[in-house]
PDB file of C-alpha atoms in Angstrom:
ATOM      1  CA  MET A 271      20.099  32.145-207.711  1.00  0.00           C
ATOM      2  CA  ILE A 272      19.234  29.753-204.863  1.00  0.00           C
ATOM      3  CA  THR A 273      20.370  31.219-201.535  1.00  0.00           C
ATOM      4  CA  LYS A 274      21.775  29.094-198.724  1.00  0.00           C
ATOM      5  CA  THR A 275      18.720  29.794-196.587  1.00  0.00           C
ATOM      6  CA  LEU A 276      16.437  28.567-199.347  1.00  0.00           C
ATOM      7  CA  ARG A 277      18.653  25.520-199.926  1.00  0.00           C
ATOM      8  CA  ILE A 278      18.439  24.588-196.228  1.00  0.00           C
ATOM      9  CA  HIS A 279      14.666  25.057-196.403  1.00  0.00           C
ATOM     10  CA  TYR A 280      14.488  22.595-199.310  1.00  0.00           C
ATOM     11  CA  LEU A 281      16.614  20.119-197.383  1.00  0.00           C
ATOM     12  CA  LYS A 282      14.450  20.421-194.270  1.00  0.00           C
ATOM     13  CA  ASN A 283      11.289  19.745-196.291  1.00  0.00           C
ATOM     14  CA  ALA A 284      12.870  16.719-197.935  1.00  0.00           C
ATOM     15  CA  LEU A 285      14.201  15.120-194.751  1.00  0.00           C
ATOM     16  CA  ALA A 286      10.931  15.745-192.884  1.00  0.00           C
ATOM     17  CA  SER A 287       9.232  13.170-195.131  1.00  0.00           C
ATOM     18  CA  ASN A 288      12.096  11.070-196.512  1.00  0.00           C
ATOM     19  CA  THR A 289      15.167   9.188-195.382  1.00  0.00           C
ATOM     20  CA  MET A 290      18.005  10.189-197.700  1.00  0.00           C
ATOM     21  CA  SER A 291      21.646   9.328-198.287  1.00  0.00           C
ATOM     22  CA  TYR A 292      24.288  11.814-199.449  1.00  0.00           C
ATOM     23  CA  ASN A 293      23.631  10.697-203.031  1.00  0.00           C
ATOM     24  CA  ASP A 294      19.873  11.108-202.551  1.00  0.00           C
ATOM     25  CA  ILE A 295      20.394  14.667-201.292  1.00  0.00           C
ATOM     26  CA  ALA A 296      22.710  15.502-204.211  1.00  0.00           C
ATOM     27  CA  SER A 297      20.104  14.146-206.628  1.00  0.00           C
ATOM     28  CA  TYR A 298      17.341  16.081-204.842  1.00  0.00           C
ATOM     29  CA  TYR A 299      19.373  19.285-205.067  1.00  0.00           C
ATOM     30  CA  ARG A 300      19.788  18.778-208.813  1.00  0.00           C
ATOM     31  CA  ASN A 301      15.991  18.997-209.167  1.00  0.00           C
ATOM     32  CA  TYR A 302      16.503  22.675-208.279  1.00  0.00           C
ATOM     33  CA  ASN A 303      19.652  23.055-210.417  1.00  0.00           C
ATOM     34  CA  ILE A 304      21.851  22.975-207.325  1.00  0.00           C
ATOM     35  CA  GLU A 305      25.225  21.253-207.657  1.00  0.00           C
ATOM     36  CA  LYS A 306      26.965  20.619-204.324  1.00  0.00           C
ATOM     37  CA  SER A 307      29.911  18.481-203.277  1.00  0.00           C
ATOM     38  CA  LEU A 308      29.815  15.897-200.492  1.00  0.00           C
ATOM     39  CA  ARG A 309      31.622  18.328-198.193  1.00  0.00           C
ATOM     40  CA  GLN A 310      29.046  21.072-198.878  1.00  0.00           C
ATOM     41  CA  ILE A 311      26.152  18.669-198.251  1.00  0.00           C
ATOM     42  CA  GLN A 312      27.782  17.730-194.931  1.00  0.00           C
ATOM     43  CA  ARG A 313      27.960  21.433-194.028  1.00  0.00           C
ATOM     44  CA  ASP A 314      24.304  21.890-195.018  1.00  0.00           C
ATOM     45  CA  LEU A 315      23.279  18.999-192.761  1.00  0.00           C
ATOM     46  CA  LYS A 316      25.223  20.506-189.868  1.00  0.00           C
ATOM     47  CA  GLU A 317      23.592  23.895-190.414  1.00  0.00           C
ATOM     48  CA  LEU A 318      20.145  22.287-190.712  1.00  0.00           C
ATOM     49  CA  GLU A 319      20.674  20.480-187.416  1.00  0.00           C
ATOM     50  CA  GLY A 320      21.335  23.784-185.689  1.00  0.00           C
ATOM     51  CA  CYS A 321      18.103  25.429-186.862  1.00  0.00           C
ATOM     52  CA  LEU A 322      15.589  22.636-186.200  1.00  0.00           C
ATOM     53  CA  ASP A 323      12.658  23.157-183.838  1.00  0.00           C
ATOM     54  CA  ALA A 324      12.946  21.841-180.286  1.00  0.00           C
ATOM     55  CA  ASN A 325      10.669  18.885-181.090  1.00  0.00           C
ATOM     56  CA  CYS A 326      12.735  17.836-184.115  1.00  0.00           C
ATOM     57  CA  LYS A 327      16.012  15.966-184.356  1.00  0.00           C
ATOM     58  CA  LEU A 328      18.271  15.050-187.251  1.00  0.00           C
ATOM     59  CA  ILE A 329      18.733  11.274-187.101  1.00  0.00           C
ATOM     60  CA  THR A 330      21.548   9.343-188.761  1.00  0.00           C
ATOM     61  CA  THR A 331      21.153   5.640-189.630  1.00  0.00           C
ATOM     62  CA  PHE A 332      23.100   3.091-191.658  1.00  0.00           C
ATOM     63  CA  ASN A 333      21.834   0.612-194.218  1.00  0.00           C
ATOM     64  CA  ASN A 334      24.262  -1.624-196.107  1.00  0.00           C
ATOM     65  CA  LYS A 335      27.100   0.551-194.789  1.00  0.00           C
ATOM     66  CA  GLU A 336      25.551   3.669-196.358  1.00  0.00           C
ATOM     67  CA  LYS A 337      24.665   6.633-194.158  1.00  0.00           C
ATOM     68  CA  TYR A 338      21.097   7.964-194.208  1.00  0.00           C
ATOM     69  CA  PHE A 339      19.483  11.031-192.639  1.00  0.00           C
ATOM     70  CA  PHE A 340      15.940  11.990-191.668  1.00  0.00           C
ATOM     71  CA  ILE A 341      14.191  14.419-189.326  1.00  0.00           C
ATOM     72  CA  GLU A 342      12.469  12.747-186.398  1.00  0.00           C
ATOM     73  CA  LYS A 343       9.403  14.378-184.817  1.00  0.00           C
ATOM     74  CA  THR A 344       7.693  13.684-181.470  1.00  0.00           C
ATOM     75  CA  ARG A 345       7.959   9.887-181.288  1.00  0.00           C
ATOM     76  CA  ASN A 346      11.088   7.782-180.934  1.00  0.00           C
ATOM     77  CA  LEU A 347      11.685   5.346-183.778  1.00  0.00           C
ATOM     78  CA  SER A 348      12.947   1.843-183.141  1.00  0.00           C
ATOM     79  CA  THR A 349      15.999   0.565-184.987  1.00  0.00           C
ATOM     80  CA  ASN A 350      13.789  -1.465-187.300  1.00  0.00           C
ATOM     81  CA  ASP A 351      11.724   1.641-188.097  1.00  0.00           C
ATOM     82  CA  LYS A 352      14.848   3.601-188.976  1.00  0.00           C
ATOM     83  CA  GLU A 353      16.171   0.902-191.269  1.00  0.00           C
ATOM     84  CA  SER A 354      12.853   0.555-193.080  1.00  0.00           C
ATOM     85  CA  LEU A 355      12.581   4.323-193.576  1.00  0.00           C
ATOM     86  CA  SER A 356      15.740   4.262-195.681  1.00  0.00           C
ATOM     87  CA  ILE A 357      13.731   2.829-198.594  1.00  0.00           C
ATOM     88  CA  ILE A 358      11.073   5.556-198.520  1.00  0.00           C
ATOM     89  CA  MET A 359      10.929   8.178-201.267  1.00  0.00           C
ATOM     90  CA  ASN A 360       8.865  11.332-201.667  1.00  0.00           C
ATOM     91  CA  THR A 361       6.483  11.848-204.623  1.00  0.00           C
ATOM     92  CA  ASN A 362       6.542  15.641-203.958  1.00  0.00           C
ATOM     93  CA  PHE A 363       2.784  15.545-204.626  1.00  0.00           C
ATOM     94  CA  TYR A 364       1.009  18.741-203.527  1.00  0.00           C
ATOM     95  CA  GLU A 365       4.383  20.287-202.700  1.00  0.00           C
ATOM     96  CA  PRO A 366       4.464  23.889-203.944  1.00  0.00           C
ATOM     97  CA  TYR A 367       7.495  25.364-205.664  1.00  0.00           C
ATOM     98  CA  PHE A 368       9.167  27.534-203.041  1.00  0.00           C
ATOM     99  CA  LEU A 369      10.838  30.442-204.820  1.00  0.00           C
ATOM    100  CA  LYS A 370      13.331  33.085-203.762  1.00  0.00           C
ATOM    101  CA  GLU A 371      10.612  35.754-203.674  1.00  0.00           C
ATOM    102  CA  ASP A 372       8.580  33.520-201.348  1.00  0.00           C
ATOM    103  CA  GLU A 373      11.513  33.370-198.952  1.00  0.00           C
ATOM    104  CA  GLU A 374      11.814  37.174-199.101  1.00  0.00           C
ATOM    105  CA  LYS A 375       8.088  37.567-198.344  1.00  0.00           C
ATOM    106  CA  ILE A 376       8.322  35.196-195.378  1.00  0.00           C
ATOM    107  CA  ASN A 377      11.313  37.059-193.943  1.00  0.00           C
ATOM    108  CA  LEU A 378       9.536  40.400-194.367  1.00  0.00           C
ATOM    109  CA  LEU A 379       6.374  39.104-192.697  1.00  0.00           C
ATOM    110  CA  LYS A 380       8.390  37.585-189.839  1.00  0.00           C
ATOM    111  CA  LYS A 381      10.054  40.959-189.310  1.00  0.00           C
ATOM    112  CA  ALA A 382       6.683  42.746-189.222  1.00  0.00           C
ATOM    113  CA  ILE A 383       5.260  40.217-186.747  1.00  0.00           C
ATOM    114  CA  ASN A 384       8.317  40.313-184.480  1.00  0.00           C
ATOM    115  CA  GLU A 385       8.321  44.123-184.451  1.00  0.00           C
ATOM    116  CA  GLY A 386       4.538  44.367-184.000  1.00  0.00           C
ATOM    117  CA  LYS A 387       4.145  46.480-187.152  1.00  0.00           C
ATOM    118  CA  THR A 388       1.278  46.681-189.653  1.00  0.00           C
ATOM    119  CA  ILE A 389       1.824  46.115-193.362  1.00  0.00           C
ATOM    120  CA  LYS A 390       0.407  47.352-196.643  1.00  0.00           C
ATOM    121  CA  ILE A 391      -0.053  45.141-199.701  1.00  0.00           C
ATOM    122  CA  SER A 392      -0.501  46.732-203.111  1.00  0.00           C
ATOM    123  CA  LYS A 393      -2.373  43.814-204.670  1.00  0.00           C
ATOM    124  CA  ILE A 394      -3.638  40.297-203.977  1.00  0.00           C
ATOM    125  CA  ILE A 395      -3.658  37.940-206.949  1.00  0.00           C
ATOM    126  CA  ASN A 396      -5.781  34.834-207.474  1.00  0.00           C
ATOM    127  CA  ASP A 397      -8.424  33.423-205.146  1.00  0.00           C
ATOM    128  CA  VAL A 398      -6.987  30.837-202.776  1.00  0.00           C
ATOM    129  CA  THR A 399      -8.937  31.305-199.541  1.00  0.00           C
ATOM    130  CA  GLY A 400     -11.820  33.561-200.617  1.00  0.00           C
ATOM    131  CA  ASP A 401     -10.640  36.269-198.207  1.00  0.00           C
ATOM    132  CA  ASN A 402      -9.454  38.444-201.084  1.00  0.00           C
ATOM    133  CA  ALA A 403     -13.092  39.637-201.353  1.00  0.00           C
ATOM    134  CA  TYR A 404     -12.455  41.563-198.124  1.00  0.00           C
ATOM    135  CA  PHE A 405      -9.255  43.182-199.332  1.00  0.00           C
ATOM    136  CA  ASP A 406      -8.930  46.897-199.967  1.00  0.00           C
ATOM    137  CA  SER A 407      -5.356  47.761-200.838  1.00  0.00           C
ATOM    138  CA  HIS A 408      -5.702  51.534-200.497  1.00  0.00           C
ATOM    139  CA  LYS A 409      -7.717  51.867-197.309  1.00  0.00           C
ATOM    140  CA  SER A 410      -6.975  48.893-195.089  1.00  0.00           C
ATOM    141  CA  PRO A 411      -3.571  48.120-193.591  1.00  0.00           C
ATOM    142  CA  ILE A 412      -3.136  44.584-192.303  1.00  0.00           C
ATOM    143  CA  THR A 413      -1.854  43.542-188.906  1.00  0.00           C
ATOM    144  CA  PRO A 414       0.093  40.311-189.556  1.00  0.00           C
ATOM    145  CA  ILE A 415      -0.525  37.853-186.710  1.00  0.00           C
ATOM    146  CA  LYS A 416       0.990  34.506-187.646  1.00  0.00           C
ATOM    147  CA  LEU A 417       2.486  32.602-190.552  1.00  0.00           C
ATOM    148  CA  ILE A 418       0.565  29.358-190.984  1.00  0.00           C
ATOM    149  CA  GLN A 419       1.573  26.139-192.729  1.00  0.00           C
ATOM    150  CA  HIS A 420      -1.413  24.447-194.365  1.00  0.00           C
ATOM    151  CA  ARG A 421      -1.274  21.730-197.032  1.00  0.00           C
ATOM    152  CA  ASN A 422       2.463  22.383-197.479  1.00  0.00           C
ATOM    153  CA  SER A 423       1.869  26.074-198.295  1.00  0.00           C
ATOM    154  CA  TYR A 424       2.576  29.183-196.235  1.00  0.00           C
ATOM    155  CA  TYR A 425      -0.300  31.498-195.372  1.00  0.00           C
ATOM    156  CA  LEU A 426      -0.491  34.830-193.598  1.00  0.00           C
ATOM    157  CA  GLY A 427      -3.073  35.110-190.850  1.00  0.00           C
ATOM    158  CA  GLY A 428      -3.843  38.803-190.409  1.00  0.00           C
ATOM    159  CA  TYR A 429      -6.341  41.385-189.238  1.00  0.00           C
ATOM    160  CA  LEU A 430      -7.893  43.781-191.762  1.00  0.00           C
ATOM    161  CA  THR A 431      -8.098  47.049-189.845  1.00  0.00           C
ATOM    162  CA  LYS A 432     -10.906  48.719-191.774  1.00  0.00           C
ATOM    163  CA  ARG A 433     -13.110  45.646-192.116  1.00  0.00           C
ATOM    164  CA  LYS A 434     -12.269  44.494-188.575  1.00  0.00           C
ATOM    165  CA  LYS A 435     -11.949  40.933-189.822  1.00  0.00           C
ATOM    166  CA  ILE A 436      -9.456  38.111-189.631  1.00  0.00           C
ATOM    167  CA  ALA A 437      -8.308  36.996-193.089  1.00  0.00           C
ATOM    168  CA  PHE A 438      -5.896  34.435-194.508  1.00  0.00           C
ATOM    169  CA  PHE A 439      -3.816  34.731-197.672  1.00  0.00           C
ATOM    170  CA  ASP A 440      -1.385  32.375-199.379  1.00  0.00           C
ATOM    171  CA  ILE A 441       1.930  34.241-199.412  1.00  0.00           C
ATOM    172  CA  LYS A 442       2.094  33.680-203.175  1.00  0.00           C
ATOM    173  CA  GLN A 443      -0.987  35.933-203.448  1.00  0.00           C
ATOM    174  CA  LEU A 444       0.714  38.913-201.837  1.00  0.00           C
ATOM    175  CA  VAL A 445       2.253  41.529-204.127  1.00  0.00           C
ATOM    176  CA  ASP A 446       4.537  44.354-202.941  1.00  0.00           C
ATOM    177  CA  ILE A 447       4.539  44.036-199.137  1.00  0.00           C
ATOM    178  CA  LYS A 448       5.562  47.154-197.252  1.00  0.00           C
ATOM    179  CA  ILE A 449       6.074  47.433-193.480  1.00  0.00           C
ATOM    180  CA  LEU A 450       4.419  50.517-191.984  1.00  0.00           C
ATOM    181  CA  ASN A 451       5.543  52.391-188.882  1.00  0.00           C
ATOM    182  CA  LYS A 452       2.141  51.920-187.258  1.00  0.00           C
ATOM    183  CA  LYS A 453       1.974  49.373-184.432  1.00  0.00           C
ATOM    184  CA  GLY A 454      -0.414  46.455-184.930  1.00  0.00           C
ATOM    185  CA  ASN A 455      -0.676  44.710-181.513  1.00  0.00           C
ATOM    186  CA  SER A 456      -0.634  41.265-183.122  1.00  0.00           C
ATOM    187  CA  GLU A 457      -0.311  39.515-179.749  1.00  0.00           C
ATOM    188  CA  LEU A 458      -3.766  40.786-178.784  1.00  0.00           C
ATOM    189  CA  LEU A 459      -5.245  39.269-181.954  1.00  0.00           C
ATOM    190  CA  ILE A 460      -3.904  35.706-181.676  1.00  0.00           C
ATOM    191  CA  ASP A 461      -6.961  34.395-179.806  1.00  0.00           C
ATOM    192  CA  LYS A 462      -9.234  36.085-182.323  1.00  0.00           C
ATOM    193  CA  MET A 463      -7.371  34.397-185.193  1.00  0.00           C
ATOM    194  CA  ASN A 464      -7.465  30.982-183.491  1.00  0.00           C
ATOM    195  CA  ASP A 465     -11.212  31.328-182.941  1.00  0.00           C
ATOM    196  CA  GLU A 466     -11.679  32.078-186.635  1.00  0.00           C
ATOM    197  CA  LEU A 467      -9.621  29.023-187.630  1.00  0.00           C
ATOM    198  CA  LYS A 468     -11.789  26.791-185.444  1.00  0.00           C
ATOM    199  CA  LYS A 469     -14.850  28.006-187.357  1.00  0.00           C
ATOM    200  CA  ARG A 470     -13.340  27.112-190.733  1.00  0.00           C
ATOM    201  CA  PHE A 471     -12.726  23.719-192.276  1.00  0.00           C
ATOM    202  CA  GLY A 472      -9.117  24.249-193.250  1.00  0.00           C
ATOM    203  CA  ILE A 473      -8.325  27.868-193.966  1.00  0.00           C
ATOM    204  CA  THR A 474     -10.912  28.930-196.573  1.00  0.00           C
ATOM    205  CA  LYS A 475     -13.510  31.624-195.817  1.00  0.00           C
ATOM    206  CA  ASN A 476     -16.944  30.337-194.785  1.00  0.00           C
ATOM    207  CA  ILE A 477     -20.128  31.124-196.715  1.00  0.00           C
ATOM    208  CA  ASN A 478     -21.558  32.928-193.668  1.00  0.00           C
ATOM    209  CA  ASN A 479     -21.014  33.432-189.940  1.00  0.00           C
ATOM    210  CA  LYS A 480     -22.999  30.344-188.908  1.00  0.00           C
ATOM    211  CA  ILE A 481     -21.550  27.220-187.318  1.00  0.00           C
ATOM    212  CA  TYR A 482     -23.217  23.953-188.337  1.00  0.00           C
ATOM    213  CA  THR A 483     -23.386  20.449-186.938  1.00  0.00           C
ATOM    214  CA  ILE A 484     -22.269  18.469-189.980  1.00  0.00           C
ATOM    215  CA  LYS A 485     -23.044  14.771-190.288  1.00  0.00           C
ATOM    216  CA  ILE A 486     -21.435  12.699-193.051  1.00  0.00           C
ATOM    217  CA  GLU A 487     -22.003   8.996-193.613  1.00  0.00           C
ATOM    218  CA  ILE A 488     -18.727   7.329-194.581  1.00  0.00           C
ATOM    219  CA  ALA A 489     -17.996   3.914-196.057  1.00  0.00           C
ATOM    220  CA  PRO A 490     -16.387   1.462-193.581  1.00  0.00           C
ATOM    221  CA  VAL A 491     -13.142   1.348-195.568  1.00  0.00           C
ATOM    222  CA  LEU A 492     -12.570   5.084-194.892  1.00  0.00           C
ATOM    223  CA  VAL A 493     -13.127   4.975-191.130  1.00  0.00           C
ATOM    224  CA  THR A 494      -9.584   4.172-190.011  1.00  0.00           C
ATOM    225  CA  PHE A 495      -7.922   6.554-192.469  1.00  0.00           C
ATOM    226  CA  ILE A 496     -10.177   9.498-191.589  1.00  0.00           C
ATOM    227  CA  LYS A 497      -9.879   8.777-187.872  1.00  0.00           C
ATOM    228  CA  ASN A 498      -6.078   8.652-188.021  1.00  0.00           C
ATOM    229  CA  ASN A 499      -5.674  12.045-189.699  1.00  0.00           C
ATOM    230  CA  HIS A 500      -6.391  15.546-188.468  1.00  0.00           C
ATOM    231  CA  TRP A 501      -9.037  17.371-190.512  1.00  0.00           C
ATOM    232  CA  HIS A 502     -10.717  19.619-187.942  1.00  0.00           C
ATOM    233  CA  ILE A 503     -10.493  20.077-184.194  1.00  0.00           C
ATOM    234  CA  SER A 504     -14.135  18.961-183.777  1.00  0.00           C
ATOM    235  CA  GLN A 505     -13.979  15.715-185.776  1.00  0.00           C
ATOM    236  CA  LYS A 506     -15.640  12.636-184.266  1.00  0.00           C
ATOM    237  CA  ILE A 507     -16.561   9.293-185.824  1.00  0.00           C
ATOM    238  CA  LYS A 508     -19.498   7.324-184.446  1.00  0.00           C
ATOM    239  CA  LYS A 509     -21.137   4.054-185.415  1.00  0.00           C
ATOM    240  CA  GLU A 510     -24.923   4.174-185.330  1.00  0.00           C
ATOM    241  CA  LYS A 511     -27.131   1.235-186.408  1.00  0.00           C
ATOM    242  CA  SER A 512     -24.339  -0.395-188.451  1.00  0.00           C
ATOM    243  CA  LYS A 513     -23.522   2.881-190.253  1.00  0.00           C
ATOM    244  CA  ASN A 514     -20.430   5.055-189.743  1.00  0.00           C
ATOM    245  CA  TYR A 515     -20.765   8.818-189.393  1.00  0.00           C
ATOM    246  CA  LEU A 516     -18.259  11.662-189.270  1.00  0.00           C
ATOM    247  CA  TYR A 517     -19.373  14.647-187.186  1.00  0.00           C
ATOM    248  CA  LEU A 518     -17.907  18.134-187.573  1.00  0.00           C
ATOM    249  CA  THR A 519     -18.817  21.414-185.904  1.00  0.00           C
ATOM    250  CA  CYS A 520     -17.711  24.248-188.169  1.00  0.00           C
ATOM    251  CA  GLY A 521     -18.750  26.539-190.994  1.00  0.00           C
ATOM    252  CA  ILE A 522     -19.282  25.589-194.628  1.00  0.00           C
ATOM    253  CA  ASN A 523     -16.732  26.576-197.251  1.00  0.00           C
ATOM    254  CA  ARG A 524     -15.194  25.601-200.572  1.00  0.00           C
ATOM    255  CA  GLU A 525     -12.422  23.612-198.915  1.00  0.00           C
ATOM    256  CA  LEU A 526     -14.963  21.393-197.142  1.00  0.00           C
ATOM    257  CA  ILE A 527     -16.805  20.637-200.402  1.00  0.00           C
ATOM    258  CA  GLY A 528     -13.515  19.888-202.178  1.00  0.00           C
ATOM    259  CA  TRP A 529     -12.508  17.572-199.332  1.00  0.00           C
ATOM    260  CA  LEU A 530     -15.807  15.681-199.639  1.00  0.00           C
ATOM    261  CA  PHE A 531     -15.301  15.308-203.388  1.00  0.00           C
ATOM    262  CA  GLN A 532     -11.981  13.552-202.815  1.00  0.00           C
ATOM    263  CA  TRP A 533     -13.890  10.619-201.262  1.00  0.00           C
ATOM    264  CA  MET A 534     -16.085  10.436-204.381  1.00  0.00           C
ATOM    265  CA  TYR A 535     -18.986   7.953-203.974  1.00  0.00           C
ATOM    266  CA  ASN A 536     -17.849   6.691-200.549  1.00  0.00           C
ATOM    267  CA  VAL A 537     -19.438   9.538-198.550  1.00  0.00           C
ATOM    268  CA  LYS A 538     -22.953  10.908-198.215  1.00  0.00           C
ATOM    269  CA  ILE A 539     -24.054  14.179-196.608  1.00  0.00           C
ATOM    270  CA  VAL A 540     -26.757  13.633-194.000  1.00  0.00           C
ATOM    271  CA  GLU A 541     -27.036  17.165-192.653  1.00  0.00           C
ATOM    272  CA  PRO A 542     -27.328  20.148-192.809  1.00  0.00           C
ATOM    273  CA  GLU A 543     -29.450  20.798-195.853  1.00  0.00           C
ATOM    274  CA  ILE A 544     -27.440  23.852-196.874  1.00  0.00           C
ATOM    275  CA  LEU A 545     -24.316  21.687-197.232  1.00  0.00           C
ATOM    276  CA  LYS A 546     -26.262  19.295-199.466  1.00  0.00           C
ATOM    277  CA  GLU A 547     -27.381  22.274-201.560  1.00  0.00           C
ATOM    278  CA  TYR A 548     -23.820  23.564-202.081  1.00  0.00           C
ATOM    279  CA  TYR A 549     -22.591  20.041-202.846  1.00  0.00           C
ATOM    280  CA  SER A 550     -25.329  19.517-205.448  1.00  0.00           C
ATOM    281  CA  LYS A 551     -24.813  23.004-206.869  1.00  0.00           C
ATOM    282  CA  SER A 552     -21.092  22.267-207.326  1.00  0.00           C
ATOM    283  CA  ILE A 553     -21.866  19.002-209.142  1.00  0.00           C
ATOM    284  CA  LYS A 554     -24.377  20.796-211.360  1.00  0.00           C
ATOM    285  CA  LYS A 555     -21.796  23.436-212.297  1.00  0.00           C
ATOM    286  CA  MET A 556     -19.234  20.750-213.161  1.00  0.00           C
ATOM    287  CA  ILE A 557     -21.718  18.921-215.389  1.00  0.00           C
ATOM    288  CA  GLU A 558     -22.658  22.196-217.108  1.00  0.00           C
ATOM    289  CA  ASN A 559     -18.971  22.871-217.790  1.00  0.00           C
ATOM    290  CA  HIS A 560     -18.544  19.483-219.459  1.00  0.00           C
ATOM    291  CA  GLN A 561     -21.586  20.083-221.631  1.00  0.00           C
ATOM    292  CA  SER A 562     -20.595  23.574-222.776  1.00  0.00           C
ATOM    293  CA  THR A 563     -18.089  24.690-225.410  1.00  0.00           C
ATOM    294  CA  PRO A 564     -17.148  28.302-224.418  1.00  0.00           C
ATOM    295  CA  PRO A 565     -13.846  28.799-222.525  1.00  0.00           C
ATOM    296  CA  LEU A 566     -14.096  28.332-218.769  1.00  0.00           C
ATOM    297  CA  VAL A 567     -14.678  31.436-216.654  1.00  0.00           C
ATOM    298  CA  TYR A 568     -13.546  31.345-213.020  1.00  0.00           C
ATOM    299  CA  ARG A 569     -16.392  31.259-210.490  1.00  0.00           C
ATOM    300  CA  ASN A 570     -16.558  31.036-206.717  1.00  0.00           C
ATOM    301  CA  ILE A 571     -20.054  30.085-205.573  1.00  0.00           C
ATOM    302  CA  PHE A 572     -19.000  30.189-201.922  1.00  0.00           C
ATOM    303  CA  ILE A 573     -19.029  33.978-201.557  1.00  0.00           C
ATOM    304  CA  ASP A 574     -21.533  35.285-199.004  1.00  0.00           C
ATOM    305  CA  ASN A 575     -23.941  38.139-199.647  1.00  0.00           C
ATOM    306  CA  GLU A 576     -21.762  40.587-197.745  1.00  0.00           C
ATOM    307  CA  THR A 577     -18.890  40.332-200.198  1.00  0.00           C
ATOM    308  CA  SER A 578     -20.557  39.347-203.459  1.00  0.00           C
TER     309      SER A 578
END
């Protein structure tokens, strides 16, 4: 059963990236097997408006006498912008399925953070960030610090008490969360968590504790797109002797390599050598997979010596 809270969450996600009419919203709801009348959709929009962040506003526009809605963030849109947005649709690409149990996990984690309590997790499934190598379900409670939105997914940023390390887990990885009576002092760990995020490209665990000056040559056609999007706090693009370079100051991890692969043959690693080695090693593994017949076995070549 889809709860009202979850339904409003779906609606918020949709209107954050689309301009939708009442019919569009009804059709969107049906993707989740939700059937709602016009009056109920109007009530949902009113409730959504009351729970938006301070920097967000529910905007109403008209196009061909039909009413449209969207969530405006930070900048003010001109009338022409609003009218043109009414023809935008969402592909839902890279949008995870948000389930009832995910909502329950988020509410439980919010409660633990607000009350400054530690938590215990019985099991972590899958390998999303690489931090599961640090996890010890029986001996290490976690101090939850913040819930983080990254690539449309929700992650928990927490402190592993025994290992004395910051770690990040997709909430879908967490099984059987229990709030403990022990205080966690999460407010004292926020700076520590932010420092760790600055070291990582994205949210995935680095191969080691070193920070590298990374230099990537990029094809001219990519310059504007890369420059206009946030990838890492340190990103800088410079033109040197008719070539364009992206500079990053961070660690090396699986997410960085995957990001480089998305640009295919339009990027080239200049430095450091260790990044070139991991890039080449990843390509070699992919070629080996295509040349072999046995079933694939999951591997993560980005695990450091400490946790391997």
